[in-house]
Coordinates of C-alpha atoms in Angstrom, one line a residue:
X1 CA -3.3 -21.5 -13.5
X2 CA -1.6 -20.0 -10.4
X3 CA 1.4 -20.4 -8.1
X4 CA 4.5 -22.6 -8.6
X5 CA 2.4 -25.6 -9.4
X6 CA 0.0 -24.1 -11.9
X7 CA -3.0 -25.3 -10.0
X8 CA -6.4 -24.6 -11.5
X9 CA -8.2 -22.1 -9.2
X10 CA -11.5 -23.5 -10.1
X11 CA -10.4 -27.0 -9.1
X12 CA -9.1 -25.7 -5.8
X13 CA -12.4 -23.9 -5.2
X14 CA -14.2 -27.1 -6.1
X15 CA -12.2 -29.1 -3.5
X16 CA -13.0 -26.6 -0.7
X17 CA -16.7 -26.6 -1.6
X18 CA -16.8 -30.4 -1.6
X19 CA -15.0 -30.5 1.8
X20 CA -17.6 -28.1 3.1
X21 CA -20.4 -30.3 1.8
X22 CA -18.8 -33.4 3.4
X23 CA -18.1 -31.7 6.7
X24 CA -21.3 -29.7 7.3
X25 CA -23.5 -32.8 8.3
X26 CA -20.8 -33.7 10.9
X27 CA -20.9 -30.1 12.2
X28 CA -24.7 -30.4 12.5
X29 CA -24.3 -33.6 14.4
X30 CA -21.8 -32.0 16.7
X31 CA -24.1 -29.0 17.3
X32 CA -27.0 -31.4 18.4
X33 CA -25.0 -33.7 20.7
X34 CA -22.9 -33.4 23.8
X35 CA -20.5 -35.7 25.6
X36 CA -19.4 -36.3 29.2
X37 CA -16.0 -34.6 28.4
X38 CA -17.6 -31.5 27.0
X39 CA -19.7 -31.2 30.2
X40 CA -16.6 -31.8 32.3
X41 CA -14.8 -29.1 30.5
X42 CA -17.7 -26.7 31.2
X43 CA -17.5 -27.4 34.9
X44 CA -13.7 -27.0 34.9
X45 CA -14.2 -23.5 33.4
X46 CA -16.8 -23.0 36.2
X47 CA -14.1 -23.8 38.8
X48 CA -14.3 -27.5 39.7
X49 CA -10.8 -28.8 40.5
X50 CA -8.9 -31.5 42.3
X51 CA -9.4 -35.2 42.7
X52 CA -10.6 -37.7 45.3
X53 CA -8.3 -40.0 47.3
X54 CA -8.4 -42.5 44.4
X55 CA -7.2 -39.9 42.0
X56 CA -10.5 -39.6 40.1
X57 CA -11.2 -35.9 39.4
X58 CA -14.1 -34.3 41.3
X59 CA -15.3 -33.1 37.9
X60 CA -15.9 -36.7 36.9
X61 CA -17.6 -37.4 40.1
X62 CA -19.9 -34.5 39.6
X63 CA -20.9 -35.2 36.0
X64 CA -21.4 -38.9 36.8
X65 CA -23.8 -37.9 39.7
X66 CA -25.8 -35.5 37.4
X67 CA -26.0 -38.1 34.7
X68 CA -27.3 -40.8 37.2
X69 CA -30.1 -38.5 38.3
X70 CA -31.2 -36.7 35.1
X71 CA -29.1 -37.9 32.2
X72 CA -26.7 -36.0 30.0
X73 CA -29.0 -34.5 27.3
X74 CA -29.9 -31.4 29.4
X75 CA -26.3 -30.5 29.9
X76 CA -24.9 -30.4 33.5
X77 CA -24.6 -26.6 34.0
X78 CA -28.3 -26.0 35.0
X79 CA -28.7 -29.1 37.3
X80 CA -25.4 -28.3 39.0
X81 CA -26.1 -24.6 39.6
X82 CA -29.7 -25.3 40.7
X83 CA -28.3 -27.8 43.3
X84 CA -25.8 -25.1 44.5
X85 CA -28.7 -22.8 45.2
X86 CA -30.9 -25.4 46.8
X87 CA -28.0 -26.7 49.0
X88 CA -26.8 -23.2 49.9
X89 CA -23.3 -24.1 48.7
X90 CA -21.1 -21.5 47.0
X91 CA -18.2 -23.7 45.9
X92 CA -18.7 -26.1 43.0
X93 CA -15.9 -28.4 44.1
X94 CA -17.5 -28.7 47.5
X95 CA -20.8 -29.6 45.8
X96 CA -18.9 -32.3 43.7
X97 CA -17.6 -33.8 47.0
X98 CA -21.1 -33.8 48.5
X99 CA -22.4 -35.4 45.3
X100 CA -19.7 -38.1 45.4
X101 CA -20.8 -38.9 48.9
X102 CA -24.4 -39.3 47.8
X103 CA -25.7 -36.3 49.9
X104 CA -26.9 -34.2 46.9
X105 CA -29.6 -35.1 44.3
X106 CA -30.0 -33.3 41.0
X107 CA -33.0 -32.3 39.0
X108 CA -33.9 -30.3 35.9
X109 CA -35.5 -27.1 37.2
X110 CA -38.1 -25.0 35.4
X111 CA -39.3 -21.4 35.5
X112 CA -37.4 -18.9 37.7
X113 CA -35.2 -21.6 39.2
X114 CA -34.0 -22.6 35.7
X115 CA -33.4 -19.0 34.8
X116 CA -31.4 -18.4 37.9
X117 CA -29.3 -21.6 37.4
X118 CA -28.6 -20.5 33.8
X119 CA -27.4 -17.0 35.0
X120 CA -25.3 -18.5 37.8
X121 CA -23.6 -21.0 35.5
X122 CA -22.9 -18.4 32.9
X123 CA -21.2 -16.1 35.4
X124 CA -19.0 -18.9 36.7
X125 CA -18.0 -20.1 33.2
X126 CA -17.4 -16.6 32.0
X127 CA -14.9 -16.1 34.8
X128 CA -13.0 -19.2 33.5
X129 CA -13.0 -17.9 30.0
X130 CA -11.7 -14.6 31.2
X131 CA -8.7 -16.5 32.7
X132 CA -8.0 -18.0 29.3
X133 CA -8.2 -14.5 27.8
X134 CA -5.7 -13.2 30.3
X135 CA -3.3 -16.1 29.4
X136 CA -3.6 -15.3 25.7
X137 CA -2.8 -11.6 26.4
X138 CA 0.2 -12.7 28.5
X139 CA 1.5 -14.8 25.6
X140 CA 1.2 -11.8 23.3
X141 CA 3.2 -9.6 25.8
X142 CA 5.9 -12.2 26.2
X143 CA 6.3 -12.7 22.4
X144 CA 6.7 -8.9 22.1
X145 CA 9.2 -8.9 24.9
X146 CA 11.3 -11.9 24.0
X147 CA 10.7 -12.0 20.3
X148 CA 10.0 -14.8 17.8
X149 CA 12.7 -16.9 16.1
X150 CA 14.4 -15.0 13.4
X151 CA 13.6 -17.6 10.7
X152 CA 11.1 -20.2 9.6
X153 CA 10.4 -23.0 9.9
X154 CA 10.1 -23.2 13.6
X155 CA 12.2 -26.2 14.8
X156 CA 9.9 -28.6 16.8
X157 CA 11.5 -31.1 19.1
X158 CA 10.0 -33.9 21.3
X159 CA 10.8 -34.8 24.9
X160 CA 9.4 -38.0 26.3
X161 CA 11.0 -39.3 29.4
X162 CA 7.9 -40.2 31.3
X163 CA 8.9 -38.0 34.3
X164 CA 8.0 -34.4 34.2
X165 CA 11.0 -33.4 36.3
X166 CA 13.3 -35.0 33.8
X167 CA 11.3 -33.7 30.8
X168 CA 12.0 -30.1 32.1
X169 CA 15.8 -30.0 31.9
X170 CA 15.7 -31.9 28.6
X171 CA 13.3 -29.4 27.2
X172 CA 15.4 -26.5 28.3
X173 CA 18.5 -28.1 26.9
X174 CA 16.7 -28.6 23.5
X175 CA 15.7 -24.9 23.5
X176 CA 19.4 -23.9 24.2
X177 CA 20.4 -26.1 21.2
X178 CA 18.0 -24.3 18.9
X179 CA 14.5 -25.8 19.3
X180 CA 11.7 -23.2 19.0
X181 CA 8.8 -25.5 20.0
X182 CA 8.9 -28.2 22.6
X183 CA 6.4 -31.0 22.4
X184 CA 5.9 -33.1 25.5
X185 CA 4.8 -36.5 24.4
X186 CA 1.9 -38.0 26.4
X187 CA 2.1 -41.4 28.1
X188 CA 1.0 -44.3 25.9
X189 CA -2.7 -45.1 26.5
X190 CA -3.7 -41.9 28.1
X191 CA -5.9 -41.0 25.2
X192 CA -8.2 -43.9 26.3
X193 CA -8.5 -42.7 29.9
X194 CA -11.9 -41.1 30.4
X195 CA -10.5 -38.7 33.0
X196 CA -7.5 -36.3 33.3
X197 CA -5.0 -37.3 36.0
X198 CA -4.1 -34.8 38.6
X199 CA -0.8 -33.3 39.8
X200 CA 2.8 -33.6 38.7
X201 CA 3.6 -37.1 37.4
X202 CA 6.9 -39.0 37.4
X203 CA 5.8 -42.3 35.7
X204 CA 4.6 -42.9 32.2
X205 CA 5.4 -45.2 29.3
X206 CA 7.0 -43.4 26.4
X207 CA 5.9 -40.0 27.7
X208 CA 4.5 -38.0 30.6
X209 CA 0.9 -37.8 31.6
X210 CA -0.9 -34.7 30.3
X211 CA -2.1 -33.0 33.5
X212 CA -2.8 -29.4 34.4
X213 CA 0.1 -29.3 36.9
X214 CA 2.5 -30.8 34.3
X215 CA 1.4 -28.1 31.8
X216 CA 2.0 -25.4 34.4
X217 CA 5.5 -26.7 35.4
X218 CA 6.7 -27.0 31.8
X219 CA 5.3 -23.6 30.7
X220 CA 7.1 -22.0 33.7
X221 CA 10.3 -23.7 32.8
X222 CA 10.1 -22.6 29.1
X223 CA 9.4 -19.0 30.3
X224 CA 12.7 -19.2 32.1
X225 CA 14.3 -20.4 28.9
X226 CA 12.6 -17.7 26.9
X227 CA 14.2 -15.0 29.2
X228 CA 17.6 -16.7 29.0
X229 CA 17.6 -17.1 25.2
X230 CA 15.8 -13.9 24.2
X231 CA 13.1 -15.6 22.1
X232 CA 9.7 -17.0 23.1
X233 CA 9.9 -20.9 23.3
X234 CA 6.5 -22.5 22.5
X235 CA 5.0 -25.5 24.2
X236 CA 2.9 -28.3 22.7
X237 CA 0.8 -31.1 24.2
X238 CA -2.3 -33.1 23.2
X239 CA -6.0 -32.3 22.9
X240 CA -7.0 -35.7 21.7
X241 CA -8.5 -39.0 23.0
X242 CA -11.5 -39.2 25.3
X243 CA -10.7 -36.0 27.2
X244 CA -10.1 -33.7 24.2
X245 CA -12.3 -30.8 25.4
X246 CA -10.8 -30.9 28.9
X247 CA -7.3 -31.0 27.6
X248 CA -8.0 -27.9 25.4
X249 CA -9.5 -26.1 28.4
X250 CA -6.5 -26.9 30.7
X251 CA -4.1 -25.8 27.9
X252 CA -5.9 -22.5 27.6
X253 CA -5.7 -22.0 31.4
X254 CA -2.0 -22.8 31.4
X255 CA -1.0 -20.9 28.3
X256 CA 0.1 -23.7 26.0
X257 CA 0.9 -22.6 22.5
X258 CA 0.1 -25.6 20.3
X259 CA -2.0 -28.7 20.7
X260 CA -2.1 -31.9 18.7
X261 CA -5.8 -31.9 17.7
X262 CA -6.7 -33.9 14.6
X263 CA -10.3 -34.3 13.5
X264 CA -10.0 -38.1 12.8
X265 CA -6.9 -39.4 14.6
X266 CA -8.7 -40.7 17.6
X267 CA -11.3 -42.5 15.4
X268 CA -8.7 -44.1 13.1
X269 CA -5.9 -45.0 15.5
X270 CA -7.5 -45.2 18.9
X271 CA -10.9 -46.7 17.9
X272 CA -12.8 -43.9 19.6
X273 CA -16.4 -43.6 18.5
X274 CA -16.6 -41.2 15.5
X275 CA -19.6 -39.1 16.9
X276 CA -17.8 -38.8 20.3
X277 CA -14.7 -37.6 18.6
X278 CA -16.4 -35.0 16.3
X279 CA -18.5 -33.5 19.2
X280 CA -15.4 -33.3 21.4
X281 CA -13.3 -31.9 18.6
X282 CA -15.7 -29.0 17.8
X283 CA -15.7 -27.9 21.4
X284 CA -12.0 -28.2 21.8
X285 CA -11.3 -26.1 18.7
X286 CA -13.7 -23.4 19.9
X287 CA -11.5 -23.2 23.1
X288 CA -8.3 -23.2 21.0
X289 CA -9.6 -20.4 18.9
X290 CA -10.3 -18.3 22.0
X291 CA -7.0 -19.2 23.6
X292 CA -4.9 -18.3 20.5
X293 CA -3.6 -21.9 20.3
X294 CA -2.2 -23.4 17.1
X295 CA -3.6 -26.8 16.3
X296 CA -1.4 -29.6 14.9
X297 CA -3.4 -32.1 12.8
X298 CA -2.3 -35.7 12.2
X299 CA -2.4 -36.5 8.5
X300 CA 1.2 -37.8 8.8
X301 CA -0.2 -40.8 10.7
X302 CA -2.3 -42.0 7.7
X303 CA 1.0 -42.5 5.8
X304 CA 2.3 -44.9 8.5
X305 CA -0.4 -47.4 7.7
X306 CA -1.2 -46.5 4.0
X307 CA 1.2 -46.1 1.1
X308 CA 2.4 -42.5 0.9
X309 CA 2.2 -42.4 -2.9
X310 CA -1.0 -44.3 -3.6
X311 CA -2.9 -42.6 -0.7
X312 CA -1.3 -39.1 -1.0
X313 CA -4.7 -37.7 -2.0
X314 CA -6.3 -38.8 1.3
X315 CA -3.9 -36.5 3.1
X316 CA -5.1 -33.6 1.0
X317 CA -8.7 -34.5 1.6
X318 CA -8.1 -34.7 5.4
X319 CA -6.3 -31.3 5.3
X320 CA -9.3 -29.8 3.5
X321 CA -11.7 -31.3 6.1
X322 CA -9.5 -30.2 9.0
X323 CA -9.5 -26.7 7.5
X324 CA -13.3 -26.6 7.2
X325 CA -13.8 -27.9 10.7
X326 CA -11.3 -25.5 12.1
X327 CA -12.7 -22.4 10.4
X328 CA -16.2 -23.4 11.4
X329 CA -15.1 -23.6 15.1
X330 CA -13.5 -20.1 14.8
X331 CA -9.8 -20.8 14.2
X332 CA -7.9 -18.5 11.9
X333 CA -5.5 -19.6 9.2
X334 CA -2.5 -18.8 11.3
X335 CA -3.7 -21.4 13.8
X336 CA -3.8 -24.3 11.3
X337 CA -0.7 -26.4 11.7
X338 CA -2.0 -28.9 9.1
X339 CA 0.0 -32.1 9.1
X340 CA 1.8 -33.9 6.3
X341 CA 4.9 -36.1 6.2
X342 CA 8.0 -37.3 4.3
X343 CA 7.0 -41.0 4.3
X344 CA 7.5 -42.2 0.7
X345 CA 9.7 -45.3 0.5
X346 CA 13.1 -44.0 -0.5
X347 CA 13.5 -47.0 -2.8
X348 CA 10.7 -45.7 -5.0
X349 CA 12.2 -44.1 -8.1
X350 CA 12.1 -40.3 -7.9
X351 CA 10.9 -40.4 -4.3
X352 CA 12.5 -37.0 -3.5
X353 CA 10.7 -35.3 -6.4
X354 CA 7.4 -37.0 -5.3
X355 CA 8.0 -35.6 -1.8
X356 CA 8.7 -32.1 -3.2
X357 CA 5.4 -32.3 -5.2
X358 CA 3.3 -33.3 -2.2
X359 CA 4.9 -30.8 0.2
X360 CA 4.6 -27.9 -2.3
X361 CA 0.9 -28.9 -3.0
X362 CA 0.2 -28.5 0.8
X363 CA 2.0 -25.2 0.8
X364 CA 0.1 -23.8 -2.2
X365 CA -3.3 -25.0 -1.0
X366 CA -2.9 -23.4 2.4
X367 CA -0.6 -20.4 1.9
X368 CA -1.4 -18.8 5.2
X369 CA -1.3 -21.9 7.4
X370 CA 1.9 -22.7 9.3
X371 CA 1.8 -26.4 8.2
X372 CA 3.5 -29.1 10.3
X373 CA 6.0 -31.0 8.3
X374 CA 6.8 -34.5 9.8
X375 CA 10.0 -36.5 9.3
X376 CA 10.5 -40.0 8.0
X377 CA 9.6 -42.8 10.4
X378 CA 8.0 -45.7 8.5
X379 CA 11.1 -46.5 6.4
X380 CA 13.7 -45.8 9.0
X381 CA 15.6 -49.1 9.2
X382 CA 18.0 -48.7 12.1
X383 CA 20.9 -47.7 9.8
X384 CA 21.7 -44.4 11.4
X385 CA 23.8 -43.1 8.5
X386 CA 21.0 -43.8 6.0
X387 CA 18.5 -42.3 8.6
X388 CA 20.6 -39.1 9.0
X389 CA 20.7 -38.7 5.2
X390 CA 17.0 -39.1 4.9
X391 CA 16.5 -36.6 7.6
X392 CA 18.7 -34.2 5.7
X393 CA 16.5 -34.7 2.6
X394 CA 13.5 -34.1 4.7
X395 CA 15.0 -30.8 6.1
X396 CA 15.9 -29.8 2.5
X397 CA 12.4 -30.4 1.2
X398 CA 11.0 -28.4 4.1
X399 CA 13.3 -25.4 3.2
X400 CA 12.5 -25.6 -0.5
X401 CA 8.8 -25.7 0.0
X402 CA 8.5 -23.1 2.8
X403 CA 7.1 -25.3 5.6
X404 CA 6.1 -23.5 8.9
X405 CA 6.8 -26.1 11.6
X406 CA 9.5 -28.7 11.1
X407 CA 9.7 -31.6 13.5
X408 CA 13.2 -32.7 14.1
X409 CA 13.8 -36.2 12.6
X410 CA 15.9 -38.7 14.6
X411 CA 18.4 -41.0 12.9
X412 CA 17.7 -43.6 15.6
X413 CA 13.9 -43.6 14.9
X414 CA 12.4 -47.1 15.4
X415 CA 15.6 -48.2 17.3
X416 CA 15.6 -46.4 20.7
X417 CA 14.0 -43.5 22.5
X418 CA 16.4 -40.8 21.4
X419 CA 19.3 -40.0 23.7
X420 CA 20.3 -36.4 24.2
X421 CA 23.3 -37.0 21.9
X422 CA 20.9 -38.2 19.1
X423 CA 19.0 -35.0 19.4
X424 CA 22.1 -33.0 19.3
X425 CA 23.2 -34.6 16.0
X426 CA 19.7 -34.3 14.6
X427 CA 19.6 -30.6 15.5
X428 CA 23.1 -30.2 13.8
X429 CA 21.5 -31.7 10.6
X430 CA 18.6 -29.1 10.8
X431 CA 20.9 -26.2 11.5
X432 CA 23.2 -27.1 8.6
X433 CA 20.4 -27.5 6.1
X434 CA 18.5 -24.4 7.1
X435 CA 21.7 -22.4 7.4
X436 CA 22.8 -23.4 3.9
X437 CA 19.5 -23.4 2.2
X438 CA 16.9 -21.8 4.4
X439 CA 15.8 -19.3 1.8
X440 CA 15.7 -21.7 -1.1
X441 CA 11.9 -21.6 -1.3
X442 CA 12.3 -18.1 -2.8
X443 CA 14.2 -19.5 -5.8
X444 CA 12.7 -23.0 -6.2
X445 CA 10.2 -23.1 -9.0
X446 CA 9.4 -26.5 -10.6
X447 CA 9.6 -26.8 -14.3
X448 CA 6.4 -25.8 -16.1
X449 CA 4.6 -29.0 -17.1
X450 CA 7.3 -31.1 -15.5
X451 CA 7.3 -34.1 -13.1
X452 CA 6.5 -32.1 -9.9
X453 CA 3.7 -30.0 -11.4
X454 CA 2.1 -33.0 -13.0
X455 CA 2.3 -35.1 -9.8
X456 CA 0.8 -32.3 -7.6
X457 CA -2.0 -31.7 -10.0
X458 CA -2.7 -35.4 -10.2
X459 CA -2.9 -35.7 -6.4
X460 CA -5.3 -32.7 -6.2
X461 CA -7.5 -34.3 -8.9
X462 CA -7.6 -37.6 -7.0
X463 CA -8.5 -35.6 -3.8
X464 CA -11.5 -34.0 -5.6
X465 CA -12.6 -37.4 -6.9
X466 CA -12.5 -38.8 -3.4
X467 CA -14.4 -35.8 -2.0
X468 CA -17.1 -36.2 -4.6
X469 CA -17.5 -39.9 -3.6
X470 CA -17.7 -38.9 0.1
X471 CA -20.4 -36.3 -0.8
X472 CA -22.4 -39.0 -2.5
X473 CA -22.5 -41.1 0.7
X474 CA -21.3 -39.3 3.9
X475 CA -18.1 -38.7 5.8
X476 CA -19.1 -41.2 8.5
X477 CA -19.7 -43.8 5.8
X478 CA -16.3 -43.1 4.3
X479 CA -14.7 -43.5 7.7
X480 CA -16.6 -46.7 8.2
X481 CA -15.3 -48.1 4.9
X482 CA -11.6 -47.5 5.7
X483 CA -11.1 -44.5 3.4
X484 CA -8.5 -42.9 5.7
X485 CA -5.4 -44.8 6.9
X486 CA -7.2 -48.1 5.7
X487 CA -8.9 -48.2 9.2
X488 CA -12.6 -49.1 9.2
X489 CA -14.5 -47.3 12.0
X490 CA -18.4 -47.6 12.0
X491 CA -20.3 -44.7 13.7
X492 CA -22.2 -47.0 16.0
X493 CA -19.1 -48.6 17.5
X494 CA -15.9 -47.5 19.2
X495 CA -14.8 -46.4 22.7
X496 CA -16.6 -43.6 24.5
X497 CA -20.0 -44.0 22.7
X498 CA -21.8 -44.4 26.0
X499 CA -20.7 -40.9 26.9
X500 CA -22.6 -39.3 24.0
X501 CA -26.1 -37.8 24.2
X502 CA -28.4 -36.0 21.9
X503 CA -29.5 -32.5 23.2
X504 CA -32.8 -32.4 24.9
X505 CA -35.0 -29.4 24.1
X506 CA -33.8 -27.5 27.1
X507 CA -30.1 -28.3 26.7
X508 CA -27.8 -25.4 27.9
X509 CA -24.1 -25.0 27.7
X510 CA -22.8 -21.6 28.9
X511 CA -19.3 -22.1 27.5
X512 CA -20.6 -22.8 23.9
X513 CA -22.9 -19.8 24.2
X514 CA -20.0 -17.5 25.1
X515 CA -17.5 -19.0 22.7
X516 CA -19.9 -18.8 19.7
X517 CA -20.8 -15.1 20.5
X518 CA -17.1 -14.2 20.2
X519 CA -16.4 -16.2 17.1

């Protein structure tokens, strides 16, 4: 028995082994398939940029043209760089424009032409990956120059005006008020767009569009805040939905620090095809690993549809699966912002002790991961006084259990999009609790054999039972049967399935080749 919860090391090891067994077939599936978004990400690394007059990115036009001529299963790198040589064009964006006009046809070359196309695509993609490497080195320099926050957890706060030029001053104000991480919420529905919009955007419902220019503008603004405040302020956005690999690539190019990147969120809550999601997820995590980006997983969302007590073990199972997928893709423990949440109905007897058990279980299972601790949302009623008290409990549990990233809860959750004054009061709550009890995790040890230890061990046992059942069937079957978040998502349905292809024998992806060599 080890740690504060007296967990059985053999049972913990069994849980990880079962997660590996459940996840490996999915990894094998991802390694043998590609998607239109993976191929678009490859071409973005090779230098394709911009959009046509209708706002459709040239990278979409180019991939669509290749697919129309030769399909997706060969990958697009070789057909595109073969066409560049044949057409005598040196600029891939110009080739995309010619392809959109119908003046270029694509083929699958063989022999010397194929070898030359492979070499050319690898050189171009390697240049893009070197840009990501330079942005990672730049982050390291800025963290050394400005410093990290003096204490943990990092305070994580959301901005979501729908206008990037209004998000910026709100983000800077939040940083001055104490936020360490700014998350720019993405416009509702963007996850189902099969392209990444271009340019700075000023319209969006419940958030701003995730675009490369919006990433650049916000990162530059937070660099100003970092210089002003003398601490590095981190920036979060989304690598999810139908353009997950491209989002990850653009984040690496623009030095974002964290990305929301769950293995199953898009499947469960956006009805995106499971195979599409797992293929896209593996590539995006390889990019995150290279870029030094911390991922935030979305287990908290399961508890908004399922009961947080009855289904607590599904959160643990998902965390173990996310850990396996992340390690396989090359991410280190310090990059795993595994999610969990304070979502137990406060009317349930001993709800605070149950929350303590669940939060401490996550901390003990993943001691080197930052963990992203999410505030109450499901049982916020609009009573702002009750909401502020619940947020205080949430902050206290975060302090007692040593969470790494603490999202600031809003007392007006489920009532209005927070006003600046709401955020100020919420930050006061966080500052008061962390100031008064920030080191309490050093002293807090549950009673041996008591309620909290028993509950944590029970959840771990139920997680192992579920992983054994998943191993008897498959993870895709478990997802189809509604095991996570009570959403049933069969592998042969869902959005984006038409953009998935099995690798042909000559499939080539220079980005994957480079990223796997460095892992």
